[in-house]
Amino acid sequence: MVALAERLQARRSRFEFVFDRPRVLGTLFLAPAIIYVLALVGVPFLLAVYYSLSAYTVYNPSYHFVGLQNFIDVINSGVFRRTLANTFIFTFGSQILGLILGKFGALLLLRPFPGRKIVRALIILPWVVPIALATVAWEWMFDSLYSVINWTLIALGIVTRTDAPNWLVDPGLAMLSVIVVNAWRFFPFAIVIFLAGITAIPQDVIDAATVDGAGFWRRNYQIILPMIMPIVVVGLVFGLVFTFTDLSIVYLLTNGGPVNATSVLGFEGFQVGIISGDVAHGAAISLFMLPVLFILVIVMLRFIRRQEI
Amino acid sequence: MATVTATEITKKFGDVSAIDGVSLSVADGEFLVLLGPSGCGKTTFLRIIAGLEKQTAGDIAIDGMVVNDLPPRARGIAMMFQTYGLYPHYTVRDNIAFPLKTQRVPKDEIRTKVAWASALLGIEHLLDRRPRQLSGGERQRVALARALVREPTALLLDEPLSNLDAKLRSSARNEIKQFQQRVGTTTIYVTHDQVEAMGMGDRIAVIDHGRVRQIGTPASIYDDPADRFVATFVGTPPMNLIDWNGGHLGFRPEDFLPREMIENGEVTEFSFFIERSEYLGSERIVYGRLEGRSAAQEITAKLPPAHVPLAAIRPGEWHPFAVRNDALRYFDQSGVRRRQS
Ligand SMILES: Nc1ncnc2c1ncn2[C@@H]1O[C@H](COP(=O)(O)OP(=O)(O)O)[C@@H](O)[C@H]1O
Ligand SMILES: [Mg+2]
């Protein structure tokens, strides 16, 4: 015994088990993430705050401090208020549509049918196709002359050639179009989320509900949906944050038009700050996302905590 | 309350036959136990009765009416699942109320019935908790309350005690049995535990590989096993079997006694080589082999410890043992019971 203890003592150097200490190893593993966040999120964010409080433009790069003047200008602008409203319509519209499509897609994909594996693989496509490519395809589908959508509607006798909808020109329809494209891009993600949630429910719970007399709708809305709510909310937070900050679809499909009818925050900030060179006002516009996203995330996370089962 | 009858039920999963021609009928208010090893098709059979699974062939009838094409909710059957299947997002109260809500029972009637069911199982103090805040035994009671609250035509229980620890299991066993007698619901109880089956069943159906091997009272299953499978599956330690005239001769360990302990009646004698013995308090289990038999064929004897002349039963020695002839059971080559050798 004594000999053994001495041998262990002799071998033990101060640093021999340094990686067994949670603090050392934890710090080491967290460091890349923290450095990444600080460098690529923290610095640009502080820079944006700084610009938004200055009178900085590309043509007159002065760091002259103007206080909250930029924010006041922005709020007083009709275009901005329109943009803010658009952003909410665009975000919630496409998320709700995406969730509905996702729920039904997941239900269909849960049933066994021939070729299910191929369909499951294909359904991911909207998500992996580069958004620029997909949007060009959609632009063609919405095109006033060559629109396949209109062509189909006319062929089915639902509309006539003369009053066929002008998708990207009519303000309301243009908003609907960007919502549809974004929902189309988002719904595979929603399907994956729903499938993950539903397959994690123990079969005994679903069978119990069936034996207890629940039909299809009751099973879905009183048992399955509440049980997968936490994971759906997490997916929804991601979708909302990404959509709220997104500008690619609007930029590619409508360029904010017609007459700002589809302009959203990310797009407007980019237009004002980068294209027009008014960096200070562009930064102020973009910073309006922050409180909205912050409240959104807090509300959702609190909801999850309450729902926790 | 009702009778449940299964006629020639077959269920195939692809090429695999999970149920292979099962016929049985459960009388009104009866407690029938389905006993069989894991994977023999017990759960599948319950699911077919409940309507969760469609049989490949055969009929299920409730109160004489064939219900093959009725969905689960039209059959009025309650089922308690092996993992209970409680709804995690509902309180205990809402869990118990769920089967009533699906039938659109009026609100105050729901309240009365939930109170009745929870009082019956002694879980009134748990009504506002959620399933994850309950112990295993409490979950089992909640599941039982949920199954009983709508007074089902029949109650199906799938290994309800398998998730409980040994002590809780024996008290829960008594409770379920008493409770079933009080309520009088026709019950089919599935288990792989022969102690549960023997203690609870009015009748036992022993199942193996999707087939009923024998149906009968616990006593008839134990004393008159229909074949070698039933003989060795029921009883601990299992019935001793030795090769005999091309078939097998069987006798229970408690019938295999030192020669001097059997005073009258015709007996068959064996010379028994004692290898080791275990003292279990209420009994002593002696392991060994018979003269002229392969050493691989281990024979056990179960002796009442107080009456054994211990000096005579020593490991490493031979001792004359015997079985009363009326305790001998003969099985032919295929394992089927024969009335004589
Ligand atoms: N859904 C299924 N698909 C394929 N095989 C199944 C399915 N359900 C059960 N089985 C098979 O049927 C047999 C009986 O299963 P089960 O009824 O669960 O047995 P037990 O409940 O007696 O343990 C097993 O061999 C099992 O693998
Ligand atoms: Mg089972």
Short mmCIF file of N, CA and C in Angstrom, two decimals, chain B residues 31-103:
data_model
loop_
_atom_site.label_atom_id
_atom_site.label_comp_id
_atom_site.label_asym_id
_atom_site.label_seq_id
_atom_site.Cartn_x
_atom_site.Cartn_y
_atom_site.Cartn_z
N PHE B 31 -61.59 -12.67 -15.18
CA PHE B 31 -60.22 -12.16 -15.20
C PHE B 31 -59.36 -13.21 -15.89
N LEU B 32 -59.06 -12.97 -17.17
CA LEU B 32 -58.26 -13.95 -17.93
C LEU B 32 -56.84 -13.43 -18.04
N VAL B 33 -55.87 -14.30 -17.74
CA VAL B 33 -54.48 -13.91 -17.88
C VAL B 33 -53.89 -14.56 -19.12
N LEU B 34 -53.23 -13.76 -19.95
CA LEU B 34 -52.45 -14.32 -21.06
C LEU B 34 -51.02 -14.40 -20.59
N LEU B 35 -50.50 -15.62 -20.51
CA LEU B 35 -49.16 -15.82 -19.99
C LEU B 35 -48.27 -16.39 -21.09
N GLY B 36 -47.12 -15.79 -21.28
CA GLY B 36 -46.21 -16.33 -22.29
C GLY B 36 -44.90 -15.59 -22.26
N PRO B 37 -43.86 -16.19 -22.85
CA PRO B 37 -42.56 -15.53 -22.84
C PRO B 37 -42.58 -14.28 -23.71
N SER B 38 -41.55 -13.46 -23.57
CA SER B 38 -41.44 -12.23 -24.33
C SER B 38 -41.42 -12.54 -25.82
N GLY B 39 -42.18 -11.78 -26.60
CA GLY B 39 -42.17 -11.97 -28.05
C GLY B 39 -43.13 -13.03 -28.55
N CYS B 40 -43.99 -13.57 -27.68
CA CYS B 40 -44.88 -14.64 -28.12
C CYS B 40 -46.15 -14.08 -28.76
N GLY B 41 -46.33 -12.76 -28.75
CA GLY B 41 -47.48 -12.18 -29.43
C GLY B 41 -48.57 -11.65 -28.51
N LYS B 42 -48.29 -11.52 -27.22
CA LYS B 42 -49.32 -11.09 -26.27
C LYS B 42 -49.79 -9.67 -26.56
N THR B 43 -48.82 -8.76 -26.72
CA THR B 43 -49.18 -7.36 -26.98
C THR B 43 -49.95 -7.24 -28.29
N THR B 44 -49.48 -7.94 -29.31
CA THR B 44 -50.15 -7.91 -30.61
C THR B 44 -51.60 -8.35 -30.47
N PHE B 45 -51.83 -9.39 -29.69
CA PHE B 45 -53.19 -9.90 -29.52
C PHE B 45 -54.07 -8.86 -28.83
N LEU B 46 -53.57 -8.23 -27.79
CA LEU B 46 -54.35 -7.18 -27.11
C LEU B 46 -54.67 -6.03 -28.07
N ARG B 47 -53.66 -5.66 -28.87
CA ARG B 47 -53.87 -4.55 -29.80
C ARG B 47 -54.92 -4.89 -30.84
N ILE B 48 -55.00 -6.16 -31.20
CA ILE B 48 -56.04 -6.58 -32.16
C ILE B 48 -57.42 -6.48 -31.51
N ILE B 49 -57.51 -6.91 -30.26
CA ILE B 49 -58.80 -6.81 -29.57
C ILE B 49 -59.23 -5.35 -29.44
N ALA B 50 -58.26 -4.47 -29.12
CA ALA B 50 -58.58 -3.05 -28.95
C ALA B 50 -58.88 -2.38 -30.28
N GLY B 51 -58.44 -2.98 -31.39
CA GLY B 51 -58.67 -2.38 -32.69
C GLY B 51 -57.52 -1.52 -33.17
N LEU B 52 -56.40 -1.53 -32.44
CA LEU B 52 -55.24 -0.74 -32.86
C LEU B 52 -54.50 -1.41 -34.00
N GLU B 53 -54.71 -2.71 -34.12
CA GLU B 53 -54.04 -3.48 -35.16
C GLU B 53 -55.12 -4.31 -35.84
N LYS B 54 -55.03 -4.48 -37.15
CA LYS B 54 -56.05 -5.27 -37.84
C LYS B 54 -55.51 -6.68 -38.03
N GLN B 55 -56.30 -7.68 -37.63
CA GLN B 55 -55.85 -9.07 -37.78
C GLN B 55 -55.80 -9.45 -39.26
N THR B 56 -54.90 -10.40 -39.57
CA THR B 56 -54.82 -10.87 -40.95
C THR B 56 -56.04 -11.74 -41.27
N ALA B 57 -56.46 -12.54 -40.29
CA ALA B 57 -57.67 -13.36 -40.47
C ALA B 57 -58.29 -13.61 -39.10
N GLY B 58 -59.56 -13.99 -39.10
CA GLY B 58 -60.24 -14.30 -37.84
C GLY B 58 -61.17 -13.19 -37.40
N ASP B 59 -61.98 -13.49 -36.38
CA ASP B 59 -63.00 -12.55 -35.92
C ASP B 59 -62.81 -12.20 -34.45
N ILE B 60 -63.08 -10.95 -34.13
CA ILE B 60 -63.18 -10.52 -32.74
C ILE B 60 -64.65 -10.16 -32.52
N ALA B 61 -65.23 -10.69 -31.45
CA ALA B 61 -66.61 -10.35 -31.16
C ALA B 61 -66.72 -9.85 -29.73
N ILE B 62 -67.50 -8.78 -29.54
CA ILE B 62 -67.78 -8.28 -28.20
C ILE B 62 -69.27 -8.45 -27.97
N ASP B 63 -69.63 -9.16 -26.90
CA ASP B 63 -71.04 -9.46 -26.62
C ASP B 63 -71.70 -10.10 -27.83
N GLY B 64 -70.94 -10.97 -28.52
CA GLY B 64 -71.51 -11.70 -29.64
C GLY B 64 -71.54 -10.93 -30.94
N MET B 65 -71.20 -9.63 -30.92
CA MET B 65 -71.24 -8.85 -32.15
C MET B 65 -69.82 -8.74 -32.71
N VAL B 66 -69.67 -9.12 -33.98
CA VAL B 66 -68.35 -9.06 -34.61
C VAL B 66 -67.95 -7.60 -34.81
N VAL B 67 -66.76 -7.23 -34.32
CA VAL B 67 -66.35 -5.82 -34.35
C VAL B 67 -65.13 -5.60 -35.24
N ASN B 68 -64.85 -6.56 -36.12
CA ASN B 68 -63.64 -6.47 -36.96
C ASN B 68 -63.46 -5.11 -37.62
N ASP B 69 -64.56 -4.53 -38.09
CA ASP B 69 -64.44 -3.31 -38.87
C ASP B 69 -64.70 -2.05 -38.06
N LEU B 70 -64.91 -2.21 -36.75
CA LEU B 70 -65.14 -1.02 -35.92
C LEU B 70 -63.81 -0.42 -35.49
N PRO B 71 -63.69 0.92 -35.52
CA PRO B 71 -62.47 1.55 -35.03
C PRO B 71 -62.41 1.43 -33.50
N PRO B 72 -61.22 1.64 -32.92
CA PRO B 72 -61.05 1.46 -31.47
C PRO B 72 -62.11 2.20 -30.65
N ARG B 73 -62.44 3.44 -31.07
CA ARG B 73 -63.32 4.21 -30.20
C ARG B 73 -64.75 3.72 -30.20
N ALA B 74 -65.09 2.88 -31.22
CA ALA B 74 -66.45 2.35 -31.26
C ALA B 74 -66.56 1.04 -30.47
N ARG B 75 -65.44 0.51 -30.00
CA ARG B 75 -65.49 -0.78 -29.32
C ARG B 75 -65.74 -0.65 -27.81
N GLY B 76 -65.53 0.55 -27.28
CA GLY B 76 -65.77 0.76 -25.86
C GLY B 76 -64.82 0.01 -24.95
N ILE B 77 -63.65 -0.35 -25.48
CA ILE B 77 -62.68 -1.10 -24.70
C ILE B 77 -61.64 -0.14 -24.15
N ALA B 78 -61.19 -0.40 -22.92
CA ALA B 78 -60.11 0.41 -22.36
C ALA B 78 -58.84 -0.43 -22.33
N MET B 79 -57.72 0.22 -22.58
CA MET B 79 -56.46 -0.52 -22.56
C MET B 79 -55.45 0.26 -21.75
N MET B 80 -54.68 -0.49 -20.97
CA MET B 80 -53.61 0.13 -20.19
C MET B 80 -52.30 -0.39 -20.75
N PHE B 81 -51.44 0.54 -21.16
CA PHE B 81 -50.24 0.16 -21.91
C PHE B 81 -49.07 -0.11 -20.98
N GLN B 82 -48.11 -0.84 -21.55
CA GLN B 82 -46.95 -1.25 -20.76
C GLN B 82 -46.21 -0.04 -20.18
N THR B 83 -46.09 1.04 -20.98
CA THR B 83 -45.43 2.24 -20.46
C THR B 83 -46.48 3.27 -20.02
N TYR B 84 -47.72 2.83 -19.88
CA TYR B 84 -48.86 3.61 -19.39
C TYR B 84 -49.42 4.61 -20.39
N GLY B 85 -48.53 5.23 -21.20
CA GLY B 85 -49.02 6.16 -22.21
C GLY B 85 -49.82 7.32 -21.64
N LEU B 86 -49.40 7.85 -20.49
CA LEU B 86 -50.07 9.03 -19.93
C LEU B 86 -49.74 10.24 -20.79
N TYR B 87 -50.66 11.21 -20.81
CA TYR B 87 -50.43 12.42 -21.60
C TYR B 87 -49.59 13.39 -20.78
N PRO B 88 -48.35 13.62 -21.18
CA PRO B 88 -47.42 14.36 -20.32
C PRO B 88 -47.80 15.82 -20.13
N HIS B 89 -48.57 16.38 -21.08
CA HIS B 89 -48.87 17.81 -20.99
C HIS B 89 -50.16 18.07 -20.23
N TYR B 90 -50.85 17.00 -19.80
CA TYR B 90 -52.07 17.17 -19.03
C TYR B 90 -51.82 16.85 -17.56
N THR B 91 -52.61 17.47 -16.70
CA THR B 91 -52.57 17.08 -15.30
C THR B 91 -53.22 15.70 -15.16
N VAL B 92 -53.05 15.11 -13.98
CA VAL B 92 -53.67 13.82 -13.72
C VAL B 92 -55.17 13.91 -13.94
N ARG B 93 -55.77 15.02 -13.47
CA ARG B 93 -57.21 15.20 -13.62
C ARG B 93 -57.61 15.16 -15.10
N ASP B 94 -56.86 15.90 -15.93
CA ASP B 94 -57.20 15.95 -17.35
C ASP B 94 -56.90 14.62 -18.04
N ASN B 95 -55.88 13.93 -17.56
CA ASN B 95 -55.60 12.60 -18.10
C ASN B 95 -56.80 11.68 -17.88
N ILE B 96 -57.32 11.68 -16.64
CA ILE B 96 -58.44 10.79 -16.33
C ILE B 96 -59.70 11.22 -17.07
N ALA B 97 -59.83 12.55 -17.24
CA ALA B 97 -61.05 13.05 -17.88
C ALA B 97 -61.06 12.85 -19.40
N PHE B 98 -59.87 12.65 -19.98
CA PHE B 98 -59.77 12.61 -21.44
C PHE B 98 -60.74 11.63 -22.12
N PRO B 99 -60.82 10.37 -21.66
CA PRO B 99 -61.74 9.44 -22.34
C PRO B 99 -63.20 9.87 -22.25
N LEU B 100 -63.53 10.67 -21.22
CA LEU B 100 -64.91 11.16 -21.10
C LEU B 100 -65.14 12.32 -22.05
N LYS B 101 -64.10 13.19 -22.15
CA LYS B 101 -64.24 14.35 -23.03
C LYS B 101 -64.43 13.90 -24.47
N THR B 102 -63.73 12.85 -24.88
CA THR B 102 -63.87 12.41 -26.27
C THR B 102 -65.28 11.91 -26.53
N GLN B 103 -65.99 11.51 -25.48
CA GLN B 103 -67.37 11.04 -25.67
C GLN B 103 -68.38 12.13 -25.38
#
